[in-house]
């Protein structure tokens, strides 16, 4: 019997930033709101049911305008998980939070946003990633 394999390659058309911060998510969201003049609002947690291994529950904040979207995502599962790597993006597990920006312009442009993130006192380190190079980039598609 022949086996067919579906090979899908997704193209991620957003900017992705990793943040190392010991702050709680609501404190970081408040700081981003006040510093960047955003309106990050807590959304329903993202739930990934991995049938045999367990599930991931990822905290999710959203700022959306008619032109752009910014998401603040916690990289580690909020609920205790039996998974060995309970991360949204296991290949960059060193980062506590991820920021996903679609159609960023002006203050949300990649270079300007990275500069502002590194100046925040709550952020120990910030870095920009190419999401297309990540092994688990499918987890970042909503």
Coordinates of N, CA and C in Angstrom, one line a residue:
X1 N 0.8 -1.2 0.0 CA 0.0 0.0 0.0 C 0.9 1.2 0.0
X2 N 0.5 2.2 -0.8 CA 1.3 3.5 -0.9 C 0.9 4.4 0.2
X3 N 1.9 5.1 0.8 CA 1.7 6.1 1.8 C 1.9 7.4 1.2
X4 N 1.0 8.3 1.3 CA 1.1 9.7 0.9 C 1.4 10.6 2.1
X5 N 2.3 11.5 1.9 CA 2.7 12.4 2.9 C 2.4 13.8 2.5
X6 N 1.7 14.6 3.3 CA 1.4 15.9 3.1 C 2.5 16.8 3.6
X7 N 3.2 17.5 2.7 CA 4.3 18.4 3.1 C 3.9 19.8 2.9
X8 N 3.6 20.5 4.0 CA 3.1 21.9 3.9 C 4.2 22.8 4.4
X9 N 4.5 23.9 3.7 CA 5.5 24.8 4.1 C 4.8 26.2 4.3
X10 N 4.7 26.7 5.5 CA 4.0 27.9 5.8 C 5.0 29.1 5.7
X11 N 4.5 30.2 5.2 CA 5.3 31.4 5.1 C 4.8 32.4 6.2
X12 N 5.7 32.7 7.1 CA 5.3 33.6 8.2 C 5.6 35.0 7.8
X13 N 4.6 35.8 7.7 CA 4.7 37.2 7.3 C 4.6 38.2 8.5
X14 N 5.2 37.9 9.5 CA 5.2 38.8 10.7 C 6.6 38.8 11.3
X15 N 6.8 39.9 12.1 CA 8.1 40.0 12.9 C 7.9 39.3 14.2
X16 N 9.0 38.7 14.7 CA 8.9 38.0 15.9 C 10.1 38.4 16.8
X17 N 9.8 38.7 18.1 CA 10.8 39.1 19.0 C 10.7 38.2 20.3
X18 N 11.8 37.9 20.8 CA 11.9 37.2 22.0 C 12.3 38.1 23.1
X19 N 11.7 37.9 24.3 CA 12.0 38.8 25.5 C 12.4 37.9 26.7
X20 N 13.4 38.3 27.3 CA 13.8 37.7 28.6 C 13.4 38.7 29.7
X21 N 12.5 38.3 30.6 CA 12.0 39.2 31.6 C 11.5 38.3 32.8
X22 N 11.8 38.8 34.0 CA 11.3 38.1 35.2 C 10.0 38.7 35.6
X23 N 9.5 39.7 34.9 CA 8.2 40.3 35.3 C 7.0 39.4 35.0
X24 N 6.0 39.6 35.7 CA 4.7 38.8 35.4 C 4.1 39.4 34.1
X25 N 3.3 38.6 33.4 CA 2.8 39.0 32.1 C 2.0 40.2 32.2
X26 N 1.1 40.4 33.2 CA 0.3 41.6 33.2 C 1.1 42.9 33.5
X27 N 2.2 42.7 34.2 CA 3.1 43.9 34.5 C 3.8 44.3 33.2
X28 N 4.3 43.2 32.5 CA 5.0 43.5 31.2 C 4.0 44.1 30.2
X29 N 2.8 43.6 30.1 CA 1.8 44.2 29.2 C 1.5 45.7 29.6
X30 N 1.3 45.9 30.9 CA 1.1 47.3 31.3 C 2.2 48.2 30.9
X31 N 3.5 47.7 31.1 CA 4.7 48.5 30.7 C 4.7 48.8 29.2
X32 N 4.4 47.8 28.4 CA 4.4 48.0 27.0 C 3.3 49.0 26.6
X33 N 2.1 48.9 27.3 CA 1.0 49.8 27.0 C 1.4 51.2 27.3
X34 N 2.0 51.5 28.4 CA 2.3 52.8 28.8 C 3.5 53.4 28.0
X35 N 4.5 52.5 27.7 CA 5.7 53.0 27.0 C 5.5 53.2 25.5
X36 N 4.8 52.2 24.9 CA 4.6 52.2 23.4 C 3.3 52.8 23.0
X37 N 2.5 53.2 24.0 CA 1.1 53.7 23.7 C 0.3 52.7 23.0
X38 N 0.3 51.5 23.5 CA -0.5 50.4 23.0 C -1.8 50.2 23.8
X39 N -2.6 49.3 23.4 CA -3.7 48.8 24.2 C -3.8 47.3 24.2
X40 N -2.8 46.7 24.8 CA -2.7 45.2 24.9 C -3.8 44.8 25.9
X41 N -4.7 43.9 25.4 CA -5.8 43.4 26.2 C -5.7 41.9 26.3
X42 N -5.9 41.4 27.5 CA -5.8 40.0 27.7 C -6.9 39.3 26.9
X43 N -6.5 38.3 26.2 CA -7.4 37.5 25.4 C -7.6 36.1 26.0
X44 N -8.5 35.3 25.5 CA -8.6 33.9 26.0 C -7.3 33.2 25.7
X45 N -6.9 32.4 26.7 CA -5.6 31.6 26.5 C -5.7 30.7 25.3
X46 N -4.6 30.6 24.6 CA -4.5 29.7 23.5 C -4.2 28.3 24.1
X47 N -5.0 27.3 23.6 CA -4.9 25.9 24.1 C -4.5 25.0 22.9
X48 N -3.4 24.4 23.1 CA -2.9 23.4 22.1 C -3.1 22.0 22.7
X49 N -4.0 21.2 22.2 CA -4.2 19.8 22.7 C -3.3 18.9 21.9
X50 N -2.2 18.4 22.5 CA -1.4 17.4 21.8 C -1.8 16.1 22.4
X51 N -2.6 15.4 21.6 CA -3.4 14.3 22.0 C -2.7 13.3 22.9
X52 N -1.6 12.8 22.6 CA -0.9 11.8 23.4 C 0.0 12.3 24.5
X53 N 0.5 13.5 24.3 CA 1.5 14.1 25.2 C 0.9 15.0 26.3
X54 N -0.2 15.7 26.0 CA -0.7 16.6 27.0 C -1.2 17.8 26.3
X55 N -1.2 19.0 27.0 CA -1.7 20.2 26.3 C -0.9 21.4 26.8
X56 N -0.9 22.4 26.0 CA -0.2 23.7 26.3 C -1.3 24.7 26.5
X57 N -1.2 25.6 27.5 CA -2.0 26.7 27.7 C -1.2 27.9 27.7
X58 N -1.3 28.8 26.7 CA -0.4 29.9 26.5 C -1.2 31.2 26.7
X59 N -0.6 32.1 27.6 CA -1.2 33.4 27.8 C -1.1 34.3 26.6
X60 N -2.1 35.1 26.3 CA -2.2 35.8 25.1 C -2.7 37.2 25.3
X61 N -2.0 38.2 24.9 CA -2.4 39.6 24.9 C -2.4 40.1 23.5
X62 N -3.4 41.0 23.2 CA -3.6 41.4 21.8 C -3.8 43.0 21.7
X63 N -3.1 43.6 20.8 CA -3.3 45.0 20.4 C -3.5 45.0 18.9
X64 N -4.7 45.4 18.5 CA -5.1 45.4 17.1 C -5.6 46.7 16.7
X65 N -5.1 47.2 15.5 CA -5.7 48.4 14.9 C -6.1 47.9 13.5
X66 N -6.6 48.8 12.7 CA -7.0 48.5 11.4 C -5.9 48.2 10.5
X67 N -4.6 48.6 10.9 CA -3.5 48.4 10.0 C -2.5 47.3 10.5
X68 N -2.4 47.2 11.8 CA -1.4 46.3 12.4 C -1.9 45.5 13.6
X69 N -1.2 44.5 14.0 CA -1.5 43.6 15.1 C -0.3 43.3 15.9
X70 N -0.4 43.4 17.2 CA 0.8 43.0 18.1 C 0.2 42.1 19.1
X71 N 0.9 40.9 19.3 CA 0.5 39.9 20.3 C 1.7 39.8 21.3
X72 N 1.4 39.7 22.5 CA 2.3 39.4 23.6 C 1.9 38.0 24.0
X73 N 2.9 37.0 23.8 CA 2.6 35.6 24.2 C 3.6 35.1 25.2
X74 N 3.1 34.4 26.2 CA 4.0 33.8 27.1 C 4.6 32.5 26.4
X75 N 5.9 32.3 26.5 CA 6.5 31.2 25.8 C 6.3 29.9 26.5
X76 N 6.1 29.9 27.8 CA 5.9 28.7 28.6 C 4.4 28.5 29.0
X77 N 4.0 27.2 29.0 CA 2.6 26.9 29.3 C 2.3 27.4 30.7
X78 N 1.1 28.0 30.8 CA 0.6 28.6 32.1 C 0.2 27.4 33.0
X79 N -0.4 26.4 32.5 CA -0.8 25.2 33.3 C 0.3 24.2 33.4
X80 N 0.4 23.5 34.5 CA 1.4 22.5 34.6 C 1.2 21.5 33.4
X81 N 2.3 21.0 32.8 CA 2.1 20.2 31.6 C 3.1 19.0 31.8
X82 N 2.6 17.8 31.4 CA 3.5 16.6 31.4 C 4.5 16.6 30.3
X83 N 4.5 17.6 29.4 CA 5.4 17.7 28.3 C 6.9 17.9 28.8
X84 N 7.8 17.3 28.1 CA 9.2 17.6 28.4 C 9.6 19.0 28.1
X85 N 9.0 19.6 27.0 CA 9.3 21.0 26.7 C 8.0 21.7 26.5
X86 N 7.4 22.2 27.7 CA 6.1 22.9 27.6 C 6.2 24.3 27.1
X87 N 6.7 24.5 25.9 CA 6.9 25.9 25.3 C 6.2 26.0 24.0
X88 N 5.7 27.3 23.8 CA 5.1 27.6 22.5 C 6.1 27.4 21.4
X89 N 7.3 27.9 21.6 CA 8.4 27.8 20.6 C 9.6 27.1 21.3
X90 N 9.6 25.8 21.3 CA 10.7 25.1 22.1 C 12.1 25.3 21.6
X91 N 12.2 25.7 20.3 CA 13.6 26.0 19.8 C 14.2 27.3 20.4
X92 N 13.4 28.2 20.9 CA 13.8 29.4 21.6 C 13.3 29.5 23.0
X93 N 13.5 28.4 23.7 CA 12.9 28.3 25.1 C 13.6 29.2 26.1
X94 N 14.7 29.8 25.7 CA 15.4 30.7 26.7 C 14.6 32.0 26.9
X95 N 13.7 32.3 26.0 CA 12.9 33.5 26.1 C 11.6 33.3 26.8
X96 N 11.3 34.2 27.7 CA 10.1 34.1 28.5 C 8.8 34.5 27.8
X97 N 9.0 35.5 26.9 CA 7.8 36.0 26.2 C 8.2 36.2 24.7
X98 N 7.2 36.1 23.9 CA 7.3 36.4 22.5 C 6.4 37.5 22.1
X99 N 6.9 38.4 21.2 CA 6.0 39.4 20.6 C 5.9 39.2 19.1
X100 N 4.7 39.1 18.7 CA 4.5 38.9 17.2 C 3.8 40.1 16.7
X101 N 4.4 40.7 15.6 CA 3.9 42.0 15.0 C 3.6 41.7 13.6
X102 N 2.4 41.9 13.2 CA 2.0 41.9 11.8 C 1.7 43.3 11.2
X103 N 2.3 43.5 10.1 CA 2.2 44.8 9.4 C 2.7 46.0 10.3
X104 N 3.8 45.8 10.9 CA 4.3 46.8 11.8 C 4.9 48.0 11.1
X105 N 4.5 49.2 11.4 CA 5.0 50.4 10.8 C 5.1 51.5 11.9
X106 N 5.9 52.5 11.7 CA 6.0 53.6 12.7 C 6.6 53.0 13.9
X107 N 6.0 53.2 15.1 CA 6.6 52.8 16.3 C 6.6 51.2 16.4
X108 N 5.9 50.5 15.6 CA 5.9 49.1 15.6 C 6.8 48.5 14.5
X109 N 7.5 49.3 13.8 CA 8.5 48.8 12.9 C 9.6 48.0 13.6
X110 N 10.2 47.0 13.0 CA 11.0 46.1 13.7 C 12.2 46.8 14.4
X111 N 12.9 47.6 13.7 CA 14.1 48.2 14.4 C 13.8 49.1 15.5
X112 N 12.7 49.9 15.3 CA 12.3 50.9 16.4 C 11.7 50.1 17.6
X113 N 10.9 49.1 17.3 CA 10.4 48.3 18.4 C 11.4 47.6 19.2
X114 N 12.4 47.0 18.5 CA 13.5 46.3 19.2 C 14.3 47.3 20.1
X115 N 14.5 48.5 19.6 CA 15.2 49.5 20.4 C 14.4 49.9 21.6
X116 N 13.1 50.1 21.5 CA 12.3 50.4 22.6 C 12.2 49.3 23.7
X117 N 12.2 48.1 23.2 CA 12.1 46.9 24.1 C 13.4 46.8 24.9
X118 N 14.5 47.0 24.3 CA 15.8 46.9 25.0 C 16.0 48.0 26.1
X119 N 15.3 49.1 25.9 CA 15.4 50.2 26.9 C 14.4 50.0 28.1
X120 N 13.5 49.1 28.0 CA 12.6 48.9 29.2 C 13.3 48.3 30.4
X121 N 13.0 48.8 31.6 CA 13.6 48.2 32.8 C 13.2 46.8 33.1
X122 N 12.0 46.4 32.6 CA 11.5 45.1 32.9 C 12.1 44.0 32.0
X123 N 12.7 44.5 30.9 CA 13.3 43.6 29.9 C 14.8 43.5 30.1
X124 N 15.2 42.2 30.4 CA 16.7 42.0 30.6 C 17.3 41.9 29.2
X125 N 16.6 41.3 28.2 CA 17.2 41.0 26.9 C 16.1 40.9 25.9
X126 N 16.3 41.4 24.7 CA 15.3 41.3 23.6 C 16.1 41.0 22.3
X127 N 15.5 40.2 21.5 CA 16.1 39.8 20.2 C 15.0 39.6 19.2
X128 N 15.4 39.9 17.9 CA 14.5 39.6 16.8 C 14.8 38.3 16.1
X129 N 13.8 37.5 15.7 CA 14.0 36.3 15.1 C 13.3 36.3 13.7
X130 N 13.8 35.5 12.8 CA 13.1 35.2 11.6 C 12.2 34.0 11.8
X131 N 10.9 34.1 11.9 CA 10.1 33.0 12.2 C 10.1 31.9 11.2
X132 N 10.5 32.2 10.0 CA 10.6 31.1 9.0 C 11.7 30.1 9.3
X133 N 12.7 30.5 10.1 CA 13.8 29.6 10.4 C 13.5 28.7 11.6
X134 N 12.4 28.9 12.3 CA 12.1 28.1 13.5 C 11.5 26.8 13.2
X135 N 11.8 25.8 13.9 CA 11.3 24.4 13.7 C 9.8 24.3 13.9
X136 N 9.3 25.0 15.0 CA 7.9 24.9 15.4 C 7.2 26.2 15.1
X137 N 7.4 26.7 13.9 CA 6.8 28.0 13.5 C 5.3 27.8 13.3
X138 N 4.8 26.6 13.1 CA 3.3 26.4 13.0 C 2.6 26.8 14.3
X139 N 3.3 26.7 15.4 CA 2.6 27.1 16.7 C 2.3 28.6 16.8
X140 N 3.0 29.3 15.9 CA 2.8 30.8 16.0 C 1.8 31.3 14.9
X141 N 1.2 30.4 14.2 CA 0.1 30.8 13.3 C -1.2 30.7 13.9
X142 N -2.0 31.8 13.9 CA -3.3 31.8 14.5 C -4.3 32.2 13.5

